[in-house]
Structures are given as C-alpha cells and as structure tokens.
XYZ file of C-alpha atoms in Angstrom:
637
model
C 81.926 70.061 -180.026
C 78.845 70.930 -177.996
C 79.330 71.058 -174.221
C 78.095 68.057 -172.273
C 74.884 68.963 -170.430
C 74.992 68.704 -166.643
C 72.508 66.138 -165.255
C 69.498 67.645 -163.560
C 70.167 65.894 -160.231
C 73.788 67.096 -160.207
C 72.695 70.659 -160.974
C 70.162 70.477 -158.141
C 72.813 69.192 -155.729
C 75.211 71.955 -156.739
C 72.506 74.586 -156.298
C 71.589 73.194 -152.886
C 75.254 73.165 -151.809
C 75.720 76.743 -152.958
C 72.615 77.806 -151.029
C 73.913 76.166 -147.852
C 77.349 77.774 -148.257
C 75.747 81.167 -148.856
C 73.588 80.782 -145.745
C 76.657 79.862 -143.663
C 78.570 82.832 -145.057
C 75.698 85.201 -144.238
C 75.462 83.778 -140.698
C 79.208 84.280 -140.146
C 79.086 87.853 -141.463
C 76.070 88.721 -139.293
C 77.704 87.200 -136.205
C 80.918 89.141 -136.787
C 78.928 92.331 -137.299
C 77.036 91.744 -134.041
C 80.273 91.126 -132.156
C 82.439 93.935 -133.493
C 79.573 96.421 -133.667
C 78.301 95.782 -130.135
C 79.205 99.281 -128.965
C 76.469 100.642 -131.238
C 74.182 97.612 -131.553
C 73.687 97.127 -127.801
C 72.262 100.646 -127.302
C 70.181 100.223 -130.463
C 68.751 96.877 -129.274
C 67.963 98.329 -125.848
C 66.297 101.289 -127.523
C 64.130 99.031 -129.695
C 63.037 96.977 -126.685
C 62.298 100.093 -124.646
C 60.324 101.548 -127.539
C 58.067 98.451 -127.531
C 57.451 99.017 -123.807
C 56.904 102.777 -124.045
C 54.882 102.883 -127.281
C 51.539 102.033 -125.579
C 52.080 104.875 -123.088
C 52.822 107.310 -125.899
C 49.666 106.239 -127.752
C 47.657 106.640 -124.561
C 48.833 110.232 -124.127
C 48.130 110.991 -127.776
C 44.558 109.775 -127.347
C 44.042 112.480 -124.705
C 45.230 115.159 -127.187
C 48.816 115.488 -125.901
C 51.173 116.416 -128.783
C 53.397 113.624 -129.993
C 56.688 115.397 -129.288
C 55.629 116.223 -125.739
C 54.289 112.686 -125.210
C 57.479 111.047 -126.406
C 59.831 113.297 -124.463
C 57.749 113.046 -121.288
C 57.462 109.262 -121.385
C 61.155 108.787 -122.194
C 62.285 111.148 -119.422
C 59.958 109.460 -116.931
C 61.311 106.027 -117.893
C 64.956 107.027 -117.610
C 64.376 108.901 -114.359
C 62.859 105.689 -113.002
C 65.856 103.708 -114.228
C 68.247 106.274 -112.742
C 66.388 106.093 -109.436
C 66.705 102.317 -109.350
C 70.393 102.617 -110.189
C 70.893 105.096 -107.349
C 69.150 102.773 -104.907
C 71.314 99.871 -106.055
C 74.509 101.938 -105.699
C 73.618 103.073 -102.166
C 72.683 99.533 -101.173
C 75.952 98.140 -102.549
C 77.963 100.830 -100.704
C 76.204 100.095 -97.444
C 76.612 96.357 -97.899
C 80.337 96.747 -98.618
C 80.805 98.732 -95.402
C 78.919 96.118 -93.361
C 80.690 93.055 -94.753
C 83.644 93.140 -92.271
C 81.206 92.836 -89.378
C 80.024 89.509 -90.794
C 83.529 88.009 -90.840
C 83.233 86.300 -87.450
C 79.912 84.687 -88.363
C 81.375 83.424 -91.631
C 84.389 81.955 -89.809
C 82.125 80.189 -87.313
C 80.009 78.761 -90.140
C 83.130 77.474 -91.930
C 84.368 75.863 -88.713
C 81.022 74.175 -88.148
C 80.986 72.861 -91.715
C 84.556 71.589 -91.325
C 83.571 69.970 -88.050
C 80.727 68.110 -89.748
C 83.142 66.949 -92.447
C 85.922 66.048 -89.966
C 85.396 62.360 -90.533
C 86.039 62.713 -94.248
C 89.761 62.124 -94.674
C 89.700 62.988 -98.362
C 88.334 66.482 -97.710
C 90.860 67.051 -94.939
C 93.786 65.987 -97.137
C 92.545 68.175 -99.979
C 92.265 71.164 -97.619
C 95.810 70.569 -96.288
C 97.207 70.332 -99.821
C 95.539 73.599 -100.818
C 96.812 75.305 -97.652
C 100.404 74.136 -98.222
C 100.201 75.232 -101.862
C 99.024 78.684 -100.811
C 101.912 79.055 -98.344
C 104.372 77.963 -101.045
C 103.046 80.541 -103.478
C 103.300 83.303 -100.873
C 107.034 82.684 -100.206
C 109.440 85.294 -101.656
C 111.301 84.239 -104.750
C 114.632 82.596 -103.902
C 117.845 83.845 -105.500
C 119.164 81.169 -107.827
C 122.595 82.801 -108.633
C 124.913 83.186 -105.586
C 127.410 85.385 -107.447
C 124.656 87.744 -108.454
C 123.496 87.799 -104.856
C 127.008 88.861 -103.634
C 127.197 91.552 -106.316
C 123.850 92.904 -105.236
C 125.000 92.929 -101.596
C 128.209 94.800 -102.427
C 126.487 97.357 -104.641
C 125.489 100.675 -103.142
C 121.780 101.368 -102.540
C 120.043 103.552 -105.087
C 118.684 106.727 -103.574
C 114.938 107.202 -103.955
C 113.192 110.545 -103.643
C 109.444 110.744 -102.979
C 107.529 113.741 -104.306
C 103.877 114.511 -103.899
C 102.042 114.831 -107.221
C 101.047 118.270 -108.231
C 97.438 118.913 -107.378
C 95.254 119.893 -110.293
C 91.528 120.520 -110.409
C 91.413 119.242 -113.975
C 93.185 115.960 -113.044
C 90.793 115.477 -110.137
C 87.768 116.030 -112.325
C 89.206 113.652 -114.952
C 89.753 110.881 -112.386
C 86.236 111.367 -111.071
C 84.325 111.610 -114.343
C 86.482 109.228 -116.447
C 84.855 105.970 -115.269
C 81.400 107.489 -115.807
C 81.925 108.674 -119.372
C 81.204 105.330 -121.068
C 77.943 104.559 -119.170
C 76.757 108.151 -119.640
C 77.533 108.035 -123.358
C 75.696 104.712 -123.736
C 72.705 106.094 -121.851
C 72.651 109.176 -124.044
C 72.731 107.082 -127.218
C 69.856 104.936 -125.925
C 67.778 108.017 -125.096
C 68.351 109.488 -128.563
C 67.479 106.189 -130.272
C 64.305 105.730 -128.220
C 63.115 109.260 -128.933
C 63.668 108.964 -132.678
C 62.100 105.483 -132.867
C 58.967 106.691 -131.074
C 58.817 109.926 -133.082
C 59.247 108.160 -136.447
C 57.316 104.996 -135.652
C 55.049 105.136 -138.720
C 57.951 105.871 -141.077
C 59.916 102.917 -139.715
C 56.829 100.732 -140.084
C 56.473 101.730 -143.736
C 60.111 100.919 -144.382
C 59.633 97.502 -142.796
C 56.617 96.940 -145.048
C 58.729 97.862 -148.060
C 61.453 95.417 -147.018
C 58.928 92.652 -146.269
C 57.143 93.121 -149.583
C 54.809 95.838 -150.819
C 52.918 93.584 -153.242
C 50.335 92.668 -150.604
C 50.022 95.782 -148.463
C 46.961 94.582 -146.564
C 48.521 91.330 -145.388
C 51.946 92.825 -144.664
C 50.476 95.749 -142.715
C 48.282 93.447 -140.655
C 51.255 91.184 -139.947
C 53.539 93.986 -138.796
C 50.820 95.650 -136.689
C 50.010 92.319 -135.079
C 53.691 91.625 -134.416
C 54.193 95.061 -132.842
C 51.067 94.625 -130.703
C 52.120 91.172 -129.533
C 55.649 92.293 -128.693
C 54.463 95.385 -126.819
C 51.977 93.334 -124.840
C 54.533 90.642 -124.092
C 57.191 93.076 -122.876
C 54.723 95.063 -120.771
C 53.374 91.932 -119.122
C 56.870 90.553 -118.545
C 58.004 93.884 -117.098
C 55.011 94.038 -114.762
C 55.399 90.427 -113.638
C 59.143 90.703 -113.092
C 58.737 93.971 -111.220
C 56.083 92.369 -109.012
C 58.390 89.412 -108.441
C 61.170 91.767 -107.396
C 58.878 93.671 -105.024
C 57.674 90.484 -103.351
C 61.230 89.182 -102.997
C 62.468 92.496 -101.589
C 59.626 92.746 -99.072
C 60.053 89.110 -98.080
C 63.799 89.495 -97.533
C 63.124 92.662 -95.499
C 60.882 90.784 -93.075
C 63.310 87.853 -92.960
C 66.088 90.265 -91.985
C 68.481 89.953 -94.927
C 70.502 93.175 -95.370
C 69.961 95.355 -98.468
C 66.605 93.824 -99.449
C 65.929 96.506 -102.097
C 69.144 95.562 -103.909
C 68.210 91.884 -104.052
C 64.665 92.692 -105.150
C 65.918 94.790 -108.087
C 68.455 92.121 -109.059
C 65.749 89.436 -108.888
C 63.466 91.492 -111.151
C 66.255 91.998 -113.704
C 67.507 88.416 -113.701
C 64.002 87.022 -114.075
C 64.131 88.164 -117.701
C 66.462 85.173 -118.055
C 63.999 82.238 -118.126
C 64.444 78.977 -116.228
C 67.668 79.961 -114.445
C 67.275 83.690 -113.768
C 65.352 83.305 -110.509
C 67.775 80.639 -109.290
C 70.774 82.880 -110.011
C 69.153 85.807 -108.201
C 68.680 83.630 -105.091
C 72.374 82.761 -104.661
C 73.727 86.056 -103.284
C 70.930 86.854 -100.781
C 71.032 83.281 -99.475
C 74.824 83.495 -99.072
C 74.446 86.824 -97.279
C 71.750 85.356 -95.017
C 74.136 82.554 -94.094
C 76.804 85.144 -93.264
C 74.539 87.345 -91.138
C 72.618 84.805 -89.062
C 74.673 82.695 -86.617
C 72.170 79.908 -87.191
C 70.568 78.625 -90.370
C 67.052 80.017 -89.965
C 67.576 83.105 -92.157
C 69.316 81.057 -94.854
C 66.517 78.499 -95.024
C 63.819 81.202 -94.942
C 65.406 83.053 -97.866
C 65.604 79.849 -99.889
C 61.996 78.968 -99.059
C 60.902 82.457 -100.184
C 62.353 81.961 -103.663
C 61.058 78.384 -103.880
C 57.547 79.554 -102.990
C 57.277 82.790 -105.038
C 58.856 81.723 -108.364
C 56.544 78.711 -109.050
C 53.470 80.802 -108.245
C 54.513 83.659 -110.536
C 55.840 81.431 -113.325
C 53.253 78.644 -113.360
C 50.070 80.238 -111.999
C 50.009 84.017 -112.452
C 51.952 84.277 -115.705
C 49.760 81.817 -117.685
C 46.610 83.531 -116.375
C 47.780 87.040 -117.231
C 49.741 86.407 -120.408
C 47.646 83.499 -121.653
C 50.521 81.653 -123.307
C 54.233 81.031 -123.117
C 57.001 83.126 -124.626
C 56.589 81.190 -127.865
C 60.138 79.830 -127.584
C 61.171 76.233 -127.171
C 63.308 75.441 -124.075
C 66.261 74.475 -126.262
C 65.952 77.783 -128.119
C 65.968 79.706 -124.826
C 69.183 78.041 -123.663
C 70.796 78.425 -127.093
C 69.812 82.087 -127.350
C 71.078 82.813 -123.829
C 74.434 81.192 -124.633
C 74.751 82.961 -127.978
C 73.881 86.467 -126.794
C 75.981 86.138 -123.630
C 78.974 85.159 -125.749
C 78.367 88.135 -128.035
C 77.410 90.898 -125.626
C 78.305 89.688 -122.146
C 75.952 89.926 -119.131
C 73.646 92.411 -120.835
C 73.257 89.903 -123.666
C 72.094 87.307 -121.133
C 69.311 89.630 -119.951
C 68.328 90.613 -123.507
C 68.534 87.103 -124.999
C 64.883 86.144 -124.556
C 63.359 89.496 -125.650
C 65.561 89.634 -128.753
C 64.746 86.041 -129.685
C 61.025 86.654 -129.130
C 61.251 89.583 -131.569
C 62.813 87.353 -134.212
C 60.267 84.553 -133.690
C 57.258 86.886 -133.880
C 58.614 88.470 -137.054
C 59.234 85.000 -138.449
C 55.584 84.026 -137.937
C 54.378 86.983 -139.998
C 57.143 87.801 -142.481
C 58.345 85.162 -144.900
C 61.917 86.453 -144.968
C 62.275 85.742 -141.230
C 60.445 82.397 -141.224
C 63.673 80.531 -140.469
C 63.686 81.998 -136.930
C 60.184 80.718 -136.224
C 61.186 77.247 -137.413
C 64.408 77.194 -135.399
C 63.337 78.843 -132.147
C 59.526 78.719 -131.998
C 57.605 76.290 -129.800
C 54.957 75.521 -132.426
C 55.201 72.118 -134.155
C 57.056 72.513 -137.436
C 55.688 69.244 -138.812
C 51.999 68.537 -139.250
C 50.503 65.370 -137.782
C 50.659 63.457 -141.122
C 54.227 64.633 -141.705
C 55.214 63.499 -138.224
C 53.563 60.127 -138.863
C 55.373 59.671 -142.186
C 58.714 60.717 -140.696
C 58.388 58.191 -137.856
C 57.461 55.453 -140.288
C 60.508 56.263 -142.428
C 62.693 56.140 -139.319
C 61.259 52.714 -138.379
C 60.214 54.136 -135.001
C 56.420 53.833 -134.613
C 56.560 54.369 -130.840
C 56.091 58.132 -131.135
C 53.295 57.568 -133.651
C 51.524 55.335 -131.127
C 51.735 58.113 -128.530
C 50.359 60.535 -131.120
C 47.502 58.121 -131.835
C 46.660 57.778 -128.146
C 46.479 61.575 -127.857
C 44.217 61.834 -130.918
C 41.944 59.030 -129.730
C 41.231 60.953 -126.535
C 39.384 63.554 -128.616
C 38.257 61.694 -131.756
C 37.497 58.245 -133.110
C 39.835 55.696 -134.642
C 38.332 56.353 -138.075
C 39.114 60.068 -137.763
C 42.704 59.355 -136.746
C 43.287 56.893 -139.567
C 41.711 59.123 -142.247
C 43.228 62.423 -141.094
C 46.675 61.389 -139.820
C 47.792 57.872 -140.730
C 46.464 57.602 -144.283
C 47.607 61.149 -145.271
C 51.022 60.269 -143.815
C 51.330 57.259 -146.108
C 49.991 59.463 -148.918
C 53.087 61.663 -148.518
C 55.202 58.577 -149.121
C 53.173 57.758 -152.218
C 53.818 61.260 -153.545
C 57.548 60.817 -152.912
C 57.438 57.475 -154.699
C 55.660 59.021 -157.697
C 58.416 61.591 -158.176
C 61.146 58.973 -157.635
C 62.341 60.187 -154.214
C 61.391 57.033 -152.282
C 63.179 53.779 -153.045
C 61.410 50.405 -152.830
C 63.511 49.485 -149.799
C 62.249 52.541 -147.926
C 58.687 51.651 -148.932
C 59.228 48.309 -147.256
C 60.410 50.085 -144.114
C 57.245 52.188 -144.081
C 55.075 49.096 -144.578
C 56.761 47.212 -141.727
C 56.509 50.221 -139.417
C 52.806 50.613 -140.185
C 52.276 46.906 -139.477
C 53.953 47.327 -136.074
C 51.830 50.408 -135.391
C 48.653 48.488 -136.255
C 49.605 45.732 -133.809
C 50.079 48.281 -131.021
C 46.772 49.968 -131.838
C 45.009 46.583 -131.866
C 46.185 46.049 -128.300
C 44.962 49.523 -127.469
C 41.564 48.869 -129.009
C 41.219 45.601 -127.095
C 39.955 47.604 -124.126
C 38.058 50.151 -126.195
C 34.269 50.285 -126.411
C 34.002 50.847 -130.167
C 34.045 47.227 -131.200
C 31.944 45.987 -128.309
C 28.994 48.033 -129.539
C 28.926 46.264 -132.904
C 27.220 42.904 -133.537
C 29.515 39.986 -134.129
C 30.160 39.152 -137.810
C 32.817 36.497 -137.229
C 32.092 32.962 -138.449
C 34.050 29.863 -137.662
C 35.228 27.435 -140.332
C 35.564 23.730 -140.110
C 36.458 22.165 -136.752
C 40.074 22.782 -135.716
C 40.341 25.513 -138.390
C 40.921 29.196 -137.687
C 38.168 31.751 -138.149
C 37.761 32.543 -141.811
C 37.940 36.166 -142.956
C 34.918 37.554 -144.731
C 36.732 40.670 -145.951
C 40.021 40.789 -147.857
C 42.063 43.956 -148.455
C 44.885 43.627 -150.985
C 47.671 46.101 -151.748
C 47.889 46.252 -155.531
C 51.082 47.991 -156.655
C 53.691 48.529 -153.933
C 54.356 48.211 -150.165
C 52.612 51.538 -149.496
C 49.357 50.078 -150.854
C 49.847 47.170 -148.455
C 50.417 49.618 -145.569
C 47.059 51.262 -146.318
C 45.501 47.778 -146.417
C 46.807 47.221 -142.880
C 45.033 50.387 -141.746
C 41.828 49.163 -143.402
C 42.146 45.857 -141.547
C 42.583 47.701 -138.240
C 39.417 49.759 -138.694
C 37.373 46.846 -140.059
C 38.464 44.559 -137.220
C 37.521 47.297 -134.796
C 34.023 47.129 -136.311
C 33.888 43.349 -135.756
C 34.442 42.571 -139.444
C 36.647 39.490 -139.926
C 39.310 40.981 -142.179
C 42.660 39.915 -143.624
C 45.228 42.204 -145.300
C 47.380 40.812 -148.099
C 50.362 42.171 -149.996
C 50.976 42.617 -153.687
C 52.655 39.196 -153.881
C 49.195 37.614 -153.535
C 48.325 39.000 -156.985
C 50.961 36.824 -158.669
C 49.468 34.037 -160.759
C 50.850 31.195 -158.611
C 49.760 32.802 -155.324
C 46.395 33.861 -156.710
C 45.688 30.269 -157.709
C 46.297 29.150 -154.102
C 44.335 32.056 -152.564
C 41.508 30.740 -150.394
C 38.402 32.875 -150.967
C 35.842 30.564 -149.348
C 33.442 32.638 -147.264
C 34.868 35.956 -148.526
C 32.067 38.445 -149.184
C 34.043 41.670 -149.776
C 37.407 42.253 -151.496
C 38.935 45.728 -151.200
C 41.797 46.818 -153.436
C 44.150 49.336 -151.853
C 45.904 51.661 -154.294
C 47.556 55.085 -154.337
C 48.972 55.559 -157.832
C 46.436 55.447 -160.698
C 48.223 57.156 -163.575
C 47.547 53.992 -165.576
C 44.376 52.279 -164.266
C 44.969 49.209 -166.406
C 46.521 47.319 -163.504
C 43.413 47.959 -161.364
C 41.117 46.677 -164.089
C 43.372 43.660 -164.597
C 43.430 42.899 -160.836
C 39.641 43.167 -160.632
C 39.206 40.817 -163.580
C 41.467 38.139 -162.075
C 39.896 38.406 -158.619
C 36.351 38.198 -160.026
C 37.259 34.891 -161.651
C 38.593 33.720 -158.297
C 35.676 35.005 -156.173
C 32.673 35.621 -158.466
C 30.195 36.127 -155.612
C 32.236 38.717 -153.701
C 31.541 42.442 -153.738
C 34.481 44.583 -154.782
C 35.661 47.923 -153.380
C 38.532 50.020 -154.750
C 40.157 52.244 -152.175
C 41.807 55.123 -154.037
C 43.705 56.946 -151.279
C 45.129 59.885 -153.212
C 43.103 63.083 -153.014
C 42.347 64.117 -156.568
C 39.929 66.293 -158.508
C 36.382 65.156 -159.138
C 36.873 64.751 -162.882
C 39.603 62.156 -162.415
C 37.543 60.362 -159.797
C 34.583 60.114 -162.134
C 36.707 58.650 -164.916
C 38.249 56.185 -162.475
C 34.801 55.282 -161.169
C 33.791 54.311 -164.693
C 36.928 52.181 -165.087
C 36.366 50.142 -161.907
C 32.584 49.792 -162.290
C 30.663 47.853 -161.046
C 33.099 47.943 -158.102
C 32.552 50.739 -155.566
C 35.178 53.496 -155.537
C 35.965 55.125 -152.149
C 38.631 57.575 -150.988
C 38.592 57.119 -147.197
C 38.984 54.148 -144.911
C 35.726 54.974 -143.160
C 33.816 54.775 -146.463
C 35.506 51.505 -147.395
C 34.594 49.898 -144.067
C 31.059 51.286 -144.356
C 30.655 49.560 -147.737
C 31.882 46.281 -146.238
C 29.410 46.680 -143.376
C 26.605 47.237 -145.824
C 27.488 44.093 -147.753
C 27.737 41.990 -144.595
C 24.377 43.320 -143.337
C 26.056 45.196 -140.515
C 24.059 47.628 -138.340
C 22.620 50.833 -139.701
C 24.922 53.756 -140.470
C 23.650 55.658 -137.430
C 24.565 52.807 -135.112
C 27.953 52.401 -136.778
C 28.739 56.093 -136.401
C 27.610 56.040 -132.782
C 29.752 52.993 -132.052
C 32.814 54.564 -133.658
C 32.433 57.822 -131.758
C 32.084 60.041 -134.838
C 30.024 60.625 -137.965
C 30.947 58.637 -141.029
C 30.546 59.598 -144.646
C 27.342 58.005 -145.919
C 27.324 58.094 -149.759
C 29.390 54.933 -150.251
C 27.288 52.990 -147.746
C 24.013 54.088 -149.368
C 25.372 53.018 -152.739
C 26.307 49.595 -151.367
C 22.917 49.132 -149.700
C 21.049 50.119 -152.876
C 23.173 47.670 -154.867
C-alpha cells in the first residue's frame, strides 16, 4: 500500500514549527555560550570595540609612512596608558574620599534630623521608624540559651586553654596577599591588549573571512557592505567617545567649582555611564548629589549639582549630539532597554556599559549582511513595514486610527491623490494578493472594507477644511424638490469587498474634486438590485476590480450596466499592477470603456466627461501633477 501523502498545508506548518524550534534552540545555545564563556568573551568584545576606536588612528599613522607594526603597538600602548592613568586617578580619588567620609558624619546626622523634623507630623513614618529600630535592637541581642541543663553543664565544665601565636612572616606570603587581588584584572587587561593588537594587525584578513562567511558570490556588494559597516561603527564609537569624554570633563569642572569633593572621580564615572543611554547620566548624578548633601550643611551644593546635570545632559544629548553625529544610535528605545537588561544579566556591570555598542554592531551588520538581518528588524529604529503594509495591517486589525494619523502626515507633504495611489490603494492591493492565493478569508475582506469605509469618513472630515475641493467648480446638481442631491458618478465594486473598498477611495477623491459620487458594493450587481438601481442623471460609471484572471465577469457587468444606463460613460479601474501585455489585452476586452490603473486617472476621466476644468487646473487644485493619458483619451472621445 502506498503511503498517504501529507497535505501541503500540514507540511508547511510542520516546516515552520521546526524552523521556530531550531531558532529557539540556537538562541538558547548562544545565550549559554555567552554566559559560561564570559571570561574569554568579555575581553574579546572589549578588544573588538577598542579596535573600532583605534583603527582610524592606525590608518592615520600608516598614511604618514609609519610601519603598521609600530603604528599598532604605539596606538595600543597610548590607549592603555591613558586608561591606566584614568584608573590611577579614580583609585586616588576613591582613597581620598574614603578617608574624608568620617568628617561628613555630623553633617549627615544633622540632615537626617532636619528631614525627620519635617516629617514629624507623619505618624505612619514615625511608627515605621520605631518598628525598624526595635527590630534592629532585637537582632543585635545575644542568642538566648534554650536548654537549662546544657547551660549548667557548660558552667561546670573547665575552660579550654587558648594559645595565641603570631603567624610566621614570609616575604612570599606577603607578596601573594598583595598581588593576588590584582592577578585577575591584570590577566584580563593583558588578554585585551593581545586581542586588540592582533585584530589591528590582521584587519584585512579578518575582513576577508567575514566576506567569506557573508557570501563570496557577490564580492563587490559584500565588500562595500562590510567597509561601510566598519566605517559607520568606527565613526559612531569615536563620536560617542568624544562626546562622553566632553560630558565628563564639563561635569568634573562644574562639580569642582560647586565644591563637591573628588570632582575628577565623578567626571570619569559620568563619562563611562553615559555610554548607557537614557539612564546613564541620571545614574551618574546620584552619588555626587548625595555627597554634596553630606558636605554642605545647607542645600545649595546639592541643588547646584542637580542643576548641573539637568542643564548639561539635555544640551549634549539633544543639541550637540544630533549636530555632530547627524543621527541617532539606530536603535529603538525598547531595544536599548532590552539590550541593557540582557547584557547586564549576562556580564554584570560591564555588560551594562557595553550593551549599546554591542547592539549597534549587530544592527549595523544586520543592515548590510542578510544573515544578520534579524537584528536590524528586532532592534533597529527604521520602520520594518512600508507605508502600504502598515495601512493593510491596520485595516486587517480594524483599527484605522493609526492609518488616519499616517494620512495626515502624508498630506502635509503631498496631495490626497498621491496618498491614495501610493499608500491606501497599494495597501488594499496586498489584501487582493492574499485573497488570490487563498490566505484571506471573505470575513477578513469584510473587515478591511469596513475599516476603509471608516477611514474615508475620517478623511472626509479632514478634507472639509482643505483647499483642494474649494478650487474646483461645483458639479453637484439637485434633484426634484425634497429629494437628495443625485450622484452623477457611480463606482461599483465588482467581485469582492476589496473591490468595494477601492470604490470607497475613488468616491473620496472624486468628492474632493466636487464630483457628486456614490460608491456601491457587489450586491448592487445582483439582478434584483440592478433592476431597482436608480441611474437617472448618472454620467459616469466606474467599475472597481482587482482580480482579472477571468475577465468574463467584467464584460458581463459592463453589458448589464450599459442596458441600465445606455448614455453613461464607463471606466474600468484595474488596481493590480501588471505587465503592459496583459493591460493591452484587458483594454481590448473592456472597450469602448476606458481602462485606468490609478485613482487619479479614474477621477480625471470622470472630470473630462463632466466637463470639469482643464487638467492643469485640476492638478493645481489637487496640489500635485496627475497622469494625463486617460483624461486626454476621455476628452478625445
């Protein structure tokens, strides 16, 4: 018996599930490797980041004919001597601050008493303080003896003699106690130095290996991508280093003039913590402000230190940085917080400082190398959905509010016709493509249609105060007394709710041009409804359609509507972008009706039939240039 074939949809679902499970497994393995291999990976990551900073200096020395080995060694030694100097300054400042802290005890006690005095009226705080004080006294009591017999036995027992001996002095033990705590930092520093030297010495070889991993089929594109990524990262890190160093200098000098002790220490800490975006500057302000409160008997120093941070950080972050760097880090705010949390959990405090640079590396690589594209999608600040995709997604979610905001933004720079033909109609076109391949159910089509109708209503209110329609002559005509204004243009969706949604967009643009227009759904094409359809005064009938694999239904609809309105001009709006050969064959099928592919062309044909203003006036009124071939064809007809 032959095995039963697996359905295609089931096989696709299984393949998709396996891909997701494989991705999760790879993520878990990589995370475990990062965690358990941090002793080696942290120095390697620091070396890579330092190599991006030092590479421009090495290239600069090579341009002046300095040998590469000498350039690399000189730049690396200069960088680590600078780092060692900063570390020495920080150590001396911390030692001095620790020795001066006891002298600030009285000021701290006075501040606490003043704060407690201000909160004396708060009974809750007082009770909480008393409870904590009693709890502390209880914890400090010696442990009571619970067994009386054991207590008597201990009293009767003889004391155990204890002999104190001085440890034997040893030069080796002394050296071990002194150097032991320094071995790990020195070893890490040595590993970083070795990594940096080899990365800078073998930069071209590493680049070639990256090209091989990324794909050697297109060497030109891959080389350009990697060179651009390296240039962007080097520039970003250099600019960030310069800005953060300047921030630290300004903070240190400001704290010096304010009178806060150890200003150099707080300046260096501020420069380091500013690599942590959003919260780094705020964290660096806590300790110097607390120290200012402990040193000054009043509150002037404390408030001045806080004002210094509040004044300097916005200027550096929101004025100087955009001018110098020209753009943001390329990371979304959520990605920054997520990366900071992830890297801090993996690598501790040093991971918090390195979180943004490491994530920037991944995002830049993702923008140029296909294998890393997932990082650009997850952490980048660029929109991952195009404007039509965003429109279609909001319509599917039955939430046109965001689409209205998008439309308002587009209308500030372009016309309504441009927005409808470049955003809204292509968005519905995506739904038509999903429907063609069976991925969009009829119920979801109805959701899209209803959402588009709600969007059109909101845009009609928006256009009520717009100048586009006011520039056009009035084409509205009233019917009999006590009757509503009769439409002179009908737009009918032929096959499904998506065709009706496009008809709603046509009605919006035509109404904006002062054309009395009505949009109808596919139910109007039924025999009973078509018999009751009122076509008195209708001069133009536009058929809205996306799918034309079998144009028989279009020809049939045209035939029935011509019998109903023999004097009307007919337009077929074919909204799917297709090749010219198919369009020509479809044009022959719908002849003598006019075939158009954009809403602007369809409205232009209706204007031509209704003796609307010239194309130049129409384009001027709409704020943009319209496509003219369809209008010329209508006028010649």
